[in-house]
Amino acid sequence: MSDVKTMGVIGAGQMGGGISQIAAVASMDVVVYDAHQAALDKCKATHQKLLARAVEKGKMAQGDCDAALKRIKYTANWNDLAGVDWAVEAVVENADVKAEIFAKLATTLTKPDAVLATNTSSISITQIAAAADKAKSGIASRVVGMHFFFPVPVMKLVEIIKGLQTDDAIVARTSALAERMGKTPLTANDRAGFVSNRVLMPMINEGFYALMEGVAEPEAIDGIMTLGCNFPMGPLRLADFIGLDTCAHIMDVLAEGLNSERYRPCPLIRQLVAAGRLGNKTGRGVFDYTQK
Ligand code: NAD
């Protein structure tokens, strides 16, 4: 059983919002940090809406909902993270930004056994750990990949990634924490994209090439993959869910990490990102979500 009392979540977007919600439901005190106040406000409103819905559906008692919401602190003050037992970083999928955050976390966290986890979809854990270790020697052993899936309260898997220097005991503690949060942990080694995105992203990319080349309409591409392959969601809608900007970042990391241009994002993905059509989170990606 995991002994974590306070979790810090860095990034209050789609993933940070979900991770902080399930941590609070699993009785942890949670500090959610984001550089943007608007993201914190949206995160808080989403927590209130989703937990109220769980009460309405009879999945949660009103008292538990109130207690979970009370356990979450939303903050734009970095120093509020200092005392946490466990930090999970969920900011933009950019290696430089993550390196900067891990260097800062290494010198900010005060507990001697605090764990620094990243929800990165594809970036090398060893590389992120090295940035932390530069700021505080020896801390790389406490850096681990803790890869949740969207939407976090629903998806069962946490892909746990062991960096080159991650301690085995930290991997075991990460699995225990994932189980406490109601998830199934499965472990992978530290190669670009790990297992999930190494396999998923090329399929999503091919969906976009099929669309760009006029092979079929978007509904047909997704319908063929859902009805024909029994996938719960087609590649285009799934990309909208993940965020087209995040997909493009992951594909670039795969291309660089696996040293092959075939992983680069399809030009249509880059074009939609440039147009601000990032998917569900901006109301429009391949599909339009503004009506619902
Ligand atoms: P998002 O765009 O919804 O949220 C990112 C958040 O990070 C935003 O609220 C932004 O304000 C904040 N942010 C950006 N730079 C920051 C900084 N320097 N300091 C503090 N906050 C900062 O993105 P997301 O979908 O939540 O993805 C976050 C991470 O989770 C990425 O690494 C992504 O690859 C990973 N991930 C995403 C999915 C998915 O399906 N979207 C699934 C698994 C993992």
Short mmCIF file of C-alpha atoms in Angstrom, two decimals, residues 1-2 86 115 144 146 160 162 166-179 185 187:
data_model
loop_
_atom_site.label_atom_id
_atom_site.label_comp_id
_atom_site.label_asym_id
_atom_site.label_seq_id
_atom_site.Cartn_x
_atom_site.Cartn_y
_atom_site.Cartn_z
CA MET A 1 0.00 0.00 0.00
CA SER A 2 1.30 3.38 -0.96
CA TRP A 86 5.30 12.76 -4.67
CA VAL A 115 9.65 11.01 -5.85
CA VAL A 144 10.33 7.73 -12.85
CA MET A 146 4.19 7.51 -14.58
CA ILE A 160 5.46 2.87 -15.63
CA LYS A 162 12.12 2.90 -15.52
CA THR A 166 15.66 4.75 -11.55
CA ASP A 167 15.85 2.71 -8.37
CA ASP A 168 13.90 -0.58 -8.45
CA ALA A 169 12.31 0.37 -5.12
CA ILE A 170 10.94 3.55 -6.72
CA VAL A 171 9.40 1.51 -9.55
CA ALA A 172 7.73 -0.73 -6.94
CA ARG A 173 6.42 2.32 -5.03
CA THR A 174 5.08 3.79 -8.30
CA SER A 175 3.17 0.57 -9.02
CA ALA A 176 1.71 0.61 -5.49
CA LEU A 177 0.64 4.22 -5.90
CA ALA A 178 -0.98 3.52 -9.28
CA GLU A 179 -2.95 0.65 -7.70
CA PRO A 185 0.42 -0.63 -13.60
CA THR A 187 6.19 -1.50 -16.74
#
